[in-house]
Coordinates of C-alpha atoms and ligand atoms in Angstrom, one line a residue:
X1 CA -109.8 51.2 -38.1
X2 CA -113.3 50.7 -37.6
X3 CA -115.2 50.9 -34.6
X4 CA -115.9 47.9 -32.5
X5 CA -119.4 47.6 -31.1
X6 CA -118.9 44.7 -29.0
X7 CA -118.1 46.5 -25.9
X8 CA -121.3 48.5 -26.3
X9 CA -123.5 45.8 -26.8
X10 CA -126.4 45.4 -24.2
X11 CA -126.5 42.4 -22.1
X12 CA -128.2 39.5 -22.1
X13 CA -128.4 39.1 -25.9
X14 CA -129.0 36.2 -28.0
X15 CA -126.1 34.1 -29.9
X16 CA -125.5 36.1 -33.2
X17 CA -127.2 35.1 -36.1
X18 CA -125.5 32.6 -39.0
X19 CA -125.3 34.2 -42.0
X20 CA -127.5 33.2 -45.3
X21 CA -125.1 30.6 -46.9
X22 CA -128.0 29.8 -49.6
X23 CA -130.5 26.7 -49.3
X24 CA -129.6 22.8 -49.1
X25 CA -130.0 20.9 -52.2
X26 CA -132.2 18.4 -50.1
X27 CA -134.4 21.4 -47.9
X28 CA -136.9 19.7 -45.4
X29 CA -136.3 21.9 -43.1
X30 CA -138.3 24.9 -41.7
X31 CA -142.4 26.2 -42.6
X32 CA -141.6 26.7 -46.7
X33 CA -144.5 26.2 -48.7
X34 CA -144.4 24.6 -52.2
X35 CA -143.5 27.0 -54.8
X36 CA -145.7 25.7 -57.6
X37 CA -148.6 26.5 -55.3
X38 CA -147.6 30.2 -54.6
X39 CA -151.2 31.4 -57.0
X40 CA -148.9 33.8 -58.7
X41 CA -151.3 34.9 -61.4
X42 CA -154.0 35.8 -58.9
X43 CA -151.7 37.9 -56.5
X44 CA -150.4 40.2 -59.7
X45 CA -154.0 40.3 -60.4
X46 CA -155.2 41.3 -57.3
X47 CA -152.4 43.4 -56.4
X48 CA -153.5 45.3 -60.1
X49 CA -156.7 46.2 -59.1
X50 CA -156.5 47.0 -55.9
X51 CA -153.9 49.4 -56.4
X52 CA -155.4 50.8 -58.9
X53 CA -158.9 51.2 -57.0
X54 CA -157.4 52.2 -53.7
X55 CA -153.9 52.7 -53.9
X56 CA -153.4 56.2 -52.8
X57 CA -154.5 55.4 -49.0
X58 CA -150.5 54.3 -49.2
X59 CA -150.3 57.8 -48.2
X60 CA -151.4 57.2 -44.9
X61 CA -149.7 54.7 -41.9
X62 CA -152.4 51.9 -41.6
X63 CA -154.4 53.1 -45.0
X64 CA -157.7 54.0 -44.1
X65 CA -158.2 51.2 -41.8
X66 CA -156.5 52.4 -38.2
X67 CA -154.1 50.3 -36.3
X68 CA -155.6 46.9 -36.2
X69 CA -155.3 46.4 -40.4
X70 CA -156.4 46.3 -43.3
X71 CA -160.0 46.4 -42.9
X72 CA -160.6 44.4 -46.0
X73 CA -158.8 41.6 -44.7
X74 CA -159.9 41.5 -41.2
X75 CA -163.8 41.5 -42.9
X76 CA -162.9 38.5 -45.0
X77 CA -161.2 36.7 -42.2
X78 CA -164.6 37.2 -40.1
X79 CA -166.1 35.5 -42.9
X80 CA -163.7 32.7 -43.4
X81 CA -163.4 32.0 -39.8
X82 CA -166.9 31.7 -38.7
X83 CA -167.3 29.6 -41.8
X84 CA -164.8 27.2 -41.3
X85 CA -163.5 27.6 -37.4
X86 CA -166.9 28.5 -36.0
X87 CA -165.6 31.5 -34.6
X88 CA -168.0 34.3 -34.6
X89 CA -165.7 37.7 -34.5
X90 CA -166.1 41.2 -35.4
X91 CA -163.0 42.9 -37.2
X92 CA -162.6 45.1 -34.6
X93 CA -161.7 41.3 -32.6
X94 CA -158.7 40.7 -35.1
X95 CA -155.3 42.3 -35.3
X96 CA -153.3 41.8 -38.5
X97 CA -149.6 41.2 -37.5
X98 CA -146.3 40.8 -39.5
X99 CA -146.5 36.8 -39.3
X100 CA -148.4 34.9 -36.7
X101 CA -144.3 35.2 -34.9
X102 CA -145.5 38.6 -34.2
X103 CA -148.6 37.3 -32.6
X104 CA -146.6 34.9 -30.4
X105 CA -144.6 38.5 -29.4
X106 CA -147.7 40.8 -28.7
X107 CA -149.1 37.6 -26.3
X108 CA -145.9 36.8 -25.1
X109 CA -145.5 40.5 -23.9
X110 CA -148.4 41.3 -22.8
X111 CA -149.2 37.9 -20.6
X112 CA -145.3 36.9 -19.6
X113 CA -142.6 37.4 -17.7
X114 CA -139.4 36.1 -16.3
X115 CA -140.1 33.2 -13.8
X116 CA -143.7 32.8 -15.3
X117 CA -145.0 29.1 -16.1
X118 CA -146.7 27.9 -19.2
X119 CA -148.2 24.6 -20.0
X120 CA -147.3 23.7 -23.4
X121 CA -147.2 20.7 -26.0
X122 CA -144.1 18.4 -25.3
X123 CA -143.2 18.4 -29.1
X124 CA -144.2 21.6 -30.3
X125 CA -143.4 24.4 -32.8
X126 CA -139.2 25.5 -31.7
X127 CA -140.2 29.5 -32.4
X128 CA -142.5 29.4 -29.7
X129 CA -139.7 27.0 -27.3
X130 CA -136.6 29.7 -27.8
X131 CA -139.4 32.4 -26.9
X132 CA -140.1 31.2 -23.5
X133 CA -136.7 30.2 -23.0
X134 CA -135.4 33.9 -23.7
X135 CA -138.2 35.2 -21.4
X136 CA -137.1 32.9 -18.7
X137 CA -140.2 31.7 -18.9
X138 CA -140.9 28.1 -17.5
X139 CA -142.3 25.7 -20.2
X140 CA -144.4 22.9 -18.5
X141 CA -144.1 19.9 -21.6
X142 CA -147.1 17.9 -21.9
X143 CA -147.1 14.9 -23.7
X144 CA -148.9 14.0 -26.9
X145 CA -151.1 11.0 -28.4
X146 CA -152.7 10.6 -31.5
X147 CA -155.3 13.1 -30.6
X148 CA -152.6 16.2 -30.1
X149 CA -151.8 17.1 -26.0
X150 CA -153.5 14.8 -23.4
X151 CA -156.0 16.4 -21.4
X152 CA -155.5 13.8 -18.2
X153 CA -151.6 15.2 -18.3
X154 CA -153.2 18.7 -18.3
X155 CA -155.5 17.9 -15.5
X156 CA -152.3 16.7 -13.3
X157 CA -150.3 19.6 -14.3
X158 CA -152.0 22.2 -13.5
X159 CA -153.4 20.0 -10.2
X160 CA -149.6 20.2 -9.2
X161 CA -148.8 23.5 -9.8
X162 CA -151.7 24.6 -7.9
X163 CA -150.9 22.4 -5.3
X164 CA -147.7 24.5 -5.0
X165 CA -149.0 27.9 -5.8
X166 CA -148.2 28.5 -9.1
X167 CA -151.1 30.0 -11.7
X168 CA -149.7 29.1 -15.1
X169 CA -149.9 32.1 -17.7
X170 CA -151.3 30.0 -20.3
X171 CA -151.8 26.9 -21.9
X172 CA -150.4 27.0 -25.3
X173 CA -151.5 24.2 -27.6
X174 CA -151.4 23.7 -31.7
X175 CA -155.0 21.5 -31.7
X176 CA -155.2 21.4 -35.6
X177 CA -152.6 19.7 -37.3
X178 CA -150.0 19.8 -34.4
X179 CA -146.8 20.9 -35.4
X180 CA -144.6 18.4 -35.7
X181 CA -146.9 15.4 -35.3
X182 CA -149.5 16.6 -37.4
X183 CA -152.6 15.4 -35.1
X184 CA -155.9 17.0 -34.7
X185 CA -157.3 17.0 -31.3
X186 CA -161.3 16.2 -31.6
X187 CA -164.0 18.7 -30.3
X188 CA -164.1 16.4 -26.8
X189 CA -160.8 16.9 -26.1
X190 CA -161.5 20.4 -27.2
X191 CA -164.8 20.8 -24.5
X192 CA -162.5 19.1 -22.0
X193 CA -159.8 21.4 -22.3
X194 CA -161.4 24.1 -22.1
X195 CA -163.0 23.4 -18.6
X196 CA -159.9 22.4 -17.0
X197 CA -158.9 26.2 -18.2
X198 CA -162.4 27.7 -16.8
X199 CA -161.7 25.4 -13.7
X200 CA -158.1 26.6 -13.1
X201 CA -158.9 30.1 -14.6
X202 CA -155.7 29.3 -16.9
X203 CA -156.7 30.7 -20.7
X204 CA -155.7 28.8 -23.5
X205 CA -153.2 30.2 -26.6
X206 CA -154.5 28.5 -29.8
X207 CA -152.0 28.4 -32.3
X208 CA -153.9 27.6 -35.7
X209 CA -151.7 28.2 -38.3
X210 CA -151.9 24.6 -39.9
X211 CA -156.1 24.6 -39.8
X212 CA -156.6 25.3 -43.7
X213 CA -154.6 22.4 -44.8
X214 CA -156.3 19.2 -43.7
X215 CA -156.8 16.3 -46.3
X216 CA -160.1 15.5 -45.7
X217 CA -160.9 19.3 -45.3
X218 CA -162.5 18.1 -42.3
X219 CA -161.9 20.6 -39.3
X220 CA -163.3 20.6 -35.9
X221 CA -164.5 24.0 -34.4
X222 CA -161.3 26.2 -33.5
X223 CA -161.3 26.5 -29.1
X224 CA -162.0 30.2 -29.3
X225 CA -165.4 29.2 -31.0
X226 CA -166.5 26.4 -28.5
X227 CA -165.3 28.4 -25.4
X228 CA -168.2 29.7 -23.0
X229 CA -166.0 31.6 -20.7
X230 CA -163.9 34.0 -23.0
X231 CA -160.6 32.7 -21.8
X232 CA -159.0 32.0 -25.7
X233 CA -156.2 33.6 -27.5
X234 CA -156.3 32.6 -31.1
X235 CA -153.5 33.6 -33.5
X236 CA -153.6 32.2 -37.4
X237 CA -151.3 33.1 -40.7
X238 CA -151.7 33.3 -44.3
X239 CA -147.9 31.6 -44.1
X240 CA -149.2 28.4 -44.6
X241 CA -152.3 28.7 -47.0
X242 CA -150.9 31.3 -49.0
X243 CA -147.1 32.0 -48.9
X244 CA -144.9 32.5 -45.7
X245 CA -142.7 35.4 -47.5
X246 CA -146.0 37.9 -47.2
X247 CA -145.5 38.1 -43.4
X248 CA -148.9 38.0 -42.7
X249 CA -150.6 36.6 -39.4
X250 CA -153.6 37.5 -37.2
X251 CA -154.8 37.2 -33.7
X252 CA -158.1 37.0 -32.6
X253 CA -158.8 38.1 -29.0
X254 CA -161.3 40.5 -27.0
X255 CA -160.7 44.0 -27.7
X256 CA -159.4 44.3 -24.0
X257 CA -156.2 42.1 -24.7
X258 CA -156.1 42.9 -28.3
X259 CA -155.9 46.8 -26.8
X260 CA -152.9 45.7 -24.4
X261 CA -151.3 44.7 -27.5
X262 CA -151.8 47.1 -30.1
X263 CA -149.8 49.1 -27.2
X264 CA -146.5 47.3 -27.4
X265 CA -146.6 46.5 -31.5
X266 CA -144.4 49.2 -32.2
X267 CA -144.4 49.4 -35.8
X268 CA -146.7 51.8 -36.7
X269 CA -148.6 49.1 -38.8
X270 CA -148.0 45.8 -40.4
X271 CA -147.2 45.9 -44.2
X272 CA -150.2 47.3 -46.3
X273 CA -149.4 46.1 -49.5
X274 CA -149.3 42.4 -48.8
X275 CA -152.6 42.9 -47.0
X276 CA -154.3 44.5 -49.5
X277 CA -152.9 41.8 -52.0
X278 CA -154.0 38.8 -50.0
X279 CA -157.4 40.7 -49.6
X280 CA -158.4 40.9 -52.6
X281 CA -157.4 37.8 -54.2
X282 CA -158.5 35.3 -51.1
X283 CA -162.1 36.9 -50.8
X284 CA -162.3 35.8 -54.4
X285 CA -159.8 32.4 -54.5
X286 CA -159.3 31.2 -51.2
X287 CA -161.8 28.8 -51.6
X288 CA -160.7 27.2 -54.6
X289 CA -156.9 27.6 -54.0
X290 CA -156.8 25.8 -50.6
X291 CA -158.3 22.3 -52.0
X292 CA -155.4 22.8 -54.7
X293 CA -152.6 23.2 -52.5
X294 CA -154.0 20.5 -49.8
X295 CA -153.8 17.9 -53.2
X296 CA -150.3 18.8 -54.1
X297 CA -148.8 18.7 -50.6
X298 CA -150.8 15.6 -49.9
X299 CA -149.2 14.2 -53.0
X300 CA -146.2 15.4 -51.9
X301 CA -146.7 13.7 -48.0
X302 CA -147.3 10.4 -50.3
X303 CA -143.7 10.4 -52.1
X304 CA -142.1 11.0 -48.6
X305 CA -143.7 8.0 -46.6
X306 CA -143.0 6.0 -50.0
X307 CA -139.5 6.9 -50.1
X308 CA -138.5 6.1 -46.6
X309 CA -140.2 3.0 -46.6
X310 CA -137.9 2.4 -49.9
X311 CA -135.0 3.4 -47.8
X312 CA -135.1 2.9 -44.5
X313 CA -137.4 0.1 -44.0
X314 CA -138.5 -0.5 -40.4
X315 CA -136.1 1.8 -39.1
X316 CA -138.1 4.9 -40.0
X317 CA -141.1 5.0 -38.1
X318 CA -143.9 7.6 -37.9
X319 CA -147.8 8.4 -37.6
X320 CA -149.6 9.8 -40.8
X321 CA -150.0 13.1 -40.4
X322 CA -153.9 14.7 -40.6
X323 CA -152.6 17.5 -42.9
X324 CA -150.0 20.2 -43.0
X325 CA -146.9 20.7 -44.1
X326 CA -144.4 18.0 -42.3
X327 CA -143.8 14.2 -41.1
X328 CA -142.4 13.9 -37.6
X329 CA -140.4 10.1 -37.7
X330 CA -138.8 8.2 -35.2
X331 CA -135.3 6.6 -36.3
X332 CA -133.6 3.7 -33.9
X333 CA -132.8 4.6 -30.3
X334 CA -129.3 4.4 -31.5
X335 CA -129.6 7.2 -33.8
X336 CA -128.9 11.1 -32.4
X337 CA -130.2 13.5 -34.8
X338 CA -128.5 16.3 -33.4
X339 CA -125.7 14.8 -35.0
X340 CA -127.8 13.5 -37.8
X341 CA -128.2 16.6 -38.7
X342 CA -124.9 17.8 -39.1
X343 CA -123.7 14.9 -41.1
X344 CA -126.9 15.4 -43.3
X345 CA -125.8 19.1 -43.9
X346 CA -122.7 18.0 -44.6
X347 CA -124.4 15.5 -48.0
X348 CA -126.9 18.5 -48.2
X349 CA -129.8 17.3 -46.7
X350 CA -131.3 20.0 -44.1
X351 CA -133.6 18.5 -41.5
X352 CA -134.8 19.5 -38.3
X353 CA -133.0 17.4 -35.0
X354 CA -136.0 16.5 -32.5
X355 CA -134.5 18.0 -29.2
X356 CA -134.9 21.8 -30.7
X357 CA -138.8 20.4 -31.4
X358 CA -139.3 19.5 -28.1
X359 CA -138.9 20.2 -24.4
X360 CA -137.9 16.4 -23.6
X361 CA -134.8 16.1 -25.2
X362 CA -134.2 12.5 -24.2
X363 CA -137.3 11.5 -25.8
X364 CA -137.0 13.6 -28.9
X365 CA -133.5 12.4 -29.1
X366 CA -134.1 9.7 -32.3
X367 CA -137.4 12.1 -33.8
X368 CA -136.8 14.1 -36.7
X369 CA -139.0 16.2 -38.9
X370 CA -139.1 16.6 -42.3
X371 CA -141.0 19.3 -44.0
X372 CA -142.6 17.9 -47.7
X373 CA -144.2 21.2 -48.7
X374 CA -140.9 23.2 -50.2
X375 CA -138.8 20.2 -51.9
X376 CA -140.5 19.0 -55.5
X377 CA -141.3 15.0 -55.4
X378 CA -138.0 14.2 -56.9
X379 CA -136.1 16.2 -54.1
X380 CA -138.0 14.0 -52.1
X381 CA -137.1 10.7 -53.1
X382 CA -133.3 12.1 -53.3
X383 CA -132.9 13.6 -50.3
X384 CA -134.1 10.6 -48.1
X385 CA -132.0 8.0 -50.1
X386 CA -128.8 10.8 -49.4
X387 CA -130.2 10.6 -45.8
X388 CA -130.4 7.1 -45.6
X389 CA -126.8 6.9 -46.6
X390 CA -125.6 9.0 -44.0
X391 CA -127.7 7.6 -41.3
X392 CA -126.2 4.2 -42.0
X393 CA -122.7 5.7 -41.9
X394 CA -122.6 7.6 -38.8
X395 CA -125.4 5.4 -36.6
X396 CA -125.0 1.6 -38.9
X397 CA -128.9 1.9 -39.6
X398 CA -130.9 1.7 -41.7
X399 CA -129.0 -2.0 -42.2
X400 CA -130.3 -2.8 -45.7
X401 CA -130.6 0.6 -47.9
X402 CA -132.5 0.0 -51.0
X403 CA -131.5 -0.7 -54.4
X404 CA -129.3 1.4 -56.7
X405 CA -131.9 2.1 -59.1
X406 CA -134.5 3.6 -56.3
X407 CA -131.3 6.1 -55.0
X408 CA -132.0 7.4 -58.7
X409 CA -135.3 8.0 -58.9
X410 CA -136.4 10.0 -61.4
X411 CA -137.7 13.7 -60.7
X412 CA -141.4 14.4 -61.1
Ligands
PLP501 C1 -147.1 26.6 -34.9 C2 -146.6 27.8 -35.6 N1 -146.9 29.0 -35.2 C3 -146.4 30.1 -35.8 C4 -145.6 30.0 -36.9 C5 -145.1 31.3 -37.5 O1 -145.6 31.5 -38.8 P1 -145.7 32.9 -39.5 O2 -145.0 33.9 -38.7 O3 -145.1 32.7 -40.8 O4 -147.2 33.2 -39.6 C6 -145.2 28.8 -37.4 C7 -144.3 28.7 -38.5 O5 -143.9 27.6 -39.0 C8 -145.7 27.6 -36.7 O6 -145.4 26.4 -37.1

């Protein structure tokens, strides 16, 4: 008989993990990138010569570069950062994490704990939500316009909770292409912010992880670069820009926090391969490979809108997005897309339900997103007619679904 570890499992644990049951036919769910833009040729390039040249410091935990990274990488992200962010950082500012996830971890254990209070945006990425739910951690939701998280709901906030005694941790915000609504908050908002966060001595998380992948390339300087007082914690990823699979992030902080937490990342290291790989090919490509991408999910962003205007008419609402990877839509009061979801699954169209995107679950209730990066053009226009279908079965809406032939679009 085997052993049963139940008993001897520690409290307080998450609900187990679902095993990996393979990927919906219809897949909008989720940060995926688009496969045809993975710049295949140029990593097995890259990764040639720069094993070649320097592969033997394998030998050694964290190469030749110590703790904090590849020291490649971290040069060319001062580069690429003060360039296009405006941040002007030395590498021994950066630390290269597994994923920008481990970023959220390092700041999340070195700044929080149980009881804490963080201001953060009322629709907002759901790895950073389950976080500060698992730390116990109160998450103060502030609403969004077209310009990302309003600054007068800031002000207020943080007026209340210092009316009754409470010092938030931080202020966590995604300001360039806002994740799920895709805005960009301008550099006023930006200046603004960042005095209510001098003024209330509250620092400011920027999450940046969308900022490559703007359509008019167009992007305002990142908050760590306009701030006057310190005060910022940026974190960014080569997910999005390159490929999510590498496991790749960064942070970007003083060398006093970044020191707190090089002491709790316990893993002797991030990967060294994949940051040797991205390296050398982005201080060559990076340049030329992010307009490329940008075009393709742009095109990409087009057959989606198109497609559920086709289908659902009126009844699917939503803002263009600035850039990034995903549409955030609004679907009839009527419609629950918890349940949505399910249903969806069930035709085998994966989307993400609003209420896990947002920490106002009545509001979110009838929001969905849909990621446009990771299914091709024809998935697209397949998957929403599939959804459409559902949606009018289980909620009676979209009311007129459109024609036959459209439901068969052709792939491209
Ligand atoms: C806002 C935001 N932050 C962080 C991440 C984590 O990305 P990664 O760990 O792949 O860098 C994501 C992924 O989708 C995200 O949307």
């Amino acid at each position: 008989m085997s052993l049963d570890f139940a008993p001897l499992l520690r409290g307080g644990l998450p609900p187990p993990a679902t095993k990996y049951a393979g990927l919906s036919k219809y897949y909008f769910i989720g940060g995926n990138n688009d496969a045809d833009e993975v710049p295949v040729d140029g990593l097995i390039a890259a990764a040639t010569t720069v094993l070649q040249r320097e592969g033997r410091t394998l030998a050694n935990y964290g190469l030749q570069s110590g703790p904090q990274g590849y020291r490649r990488l971290r040069e060319f992200l001062c580069t690429k950062l003060k360039r296009d962010a405006g941040i002007a950082c030395s590498a021994d500012e950066i630390l290269i994490t597994s994923g920008s996830l481990q970023g959220l971890d390092l700041v999340n254990g070195v700044l929080l704990e149980n009881g804490d209070t963080v201001l953060i945006e009322q629709e907002t990425y759901q790895g950073s939500l389950t976080r500060l739910l698992r730390l116990g951690v109160n998450a103060v939701g502030i609403p969004l316009d077209r310009e990302g998280m309003r600054v007068d709901a800031v002000a207020t906030a943080l007026a209340d909770l210092k009316a009754r005694g409470v010092r938030p941790k931080y202020i966590y915000t995604i300001p360039t292409v806002q994740n799920p609504t895709g805005t960009i908050m301008g550099e006023a908002r930006r200046a603004e912010l960042l005095r209510l966060s001098q003024l209330y001595g509250v620092p400011i998380f920027e999450d940046d992880c969308y900022a490559d992948l703007i359509w008019d390339g167009q992007r305002p300087p990142a908050l760590y670069a306009m701030s006057q007082h310190g005060g910022v914690i940026h974190i960014g990823s080569f997910s999005k820009s390159i490929a999510p699979a590498l496991r790749v992030g960064f942070i970007v902080a003083p060398w006093d926090m970044l020191a707190r937490m090089l002491a709790i990342k316990t893993d002797a290291g991030s990967g060294a391969l994949e940051q040797m790989v991205l390296a050398e090919y982005c201080a060559a490509h990076f340049t030329t490979h992010v307009p490329q991408l940008t075009r393709a999910l742009r095109h990409k962003l087009d057959v989606l809108m198109e497609s559920l205007a086709e289908q659902f008419g009126t009844a699917a609402e939503f803002d263009e997005p600035k850039g990034g990877i995903f549409l955030w839509v609004k679907l009839p009061d009527v419609v629950d897309t918890l349940k949505l979801s399910q249903a969806a699954l069930a035709a085998g169209v994966a989307l993400n339900p609003g209420p896990e995107w947002s920490t106002d679950k009545a509001y979110s209730r009838s929001r969905m997103r849909l990621c446009f990066a990771s299914p091709t053009a024809g998935a697209i226009r397949q998957g929403v007619a599939t959804l459409a279908e559902v949606c009018r079965r289980e909620f009676g809406v979209p009311t007129r679904i459109a024609n036959v032939e459209s439901q068969a679009a052709p792939a491209s």
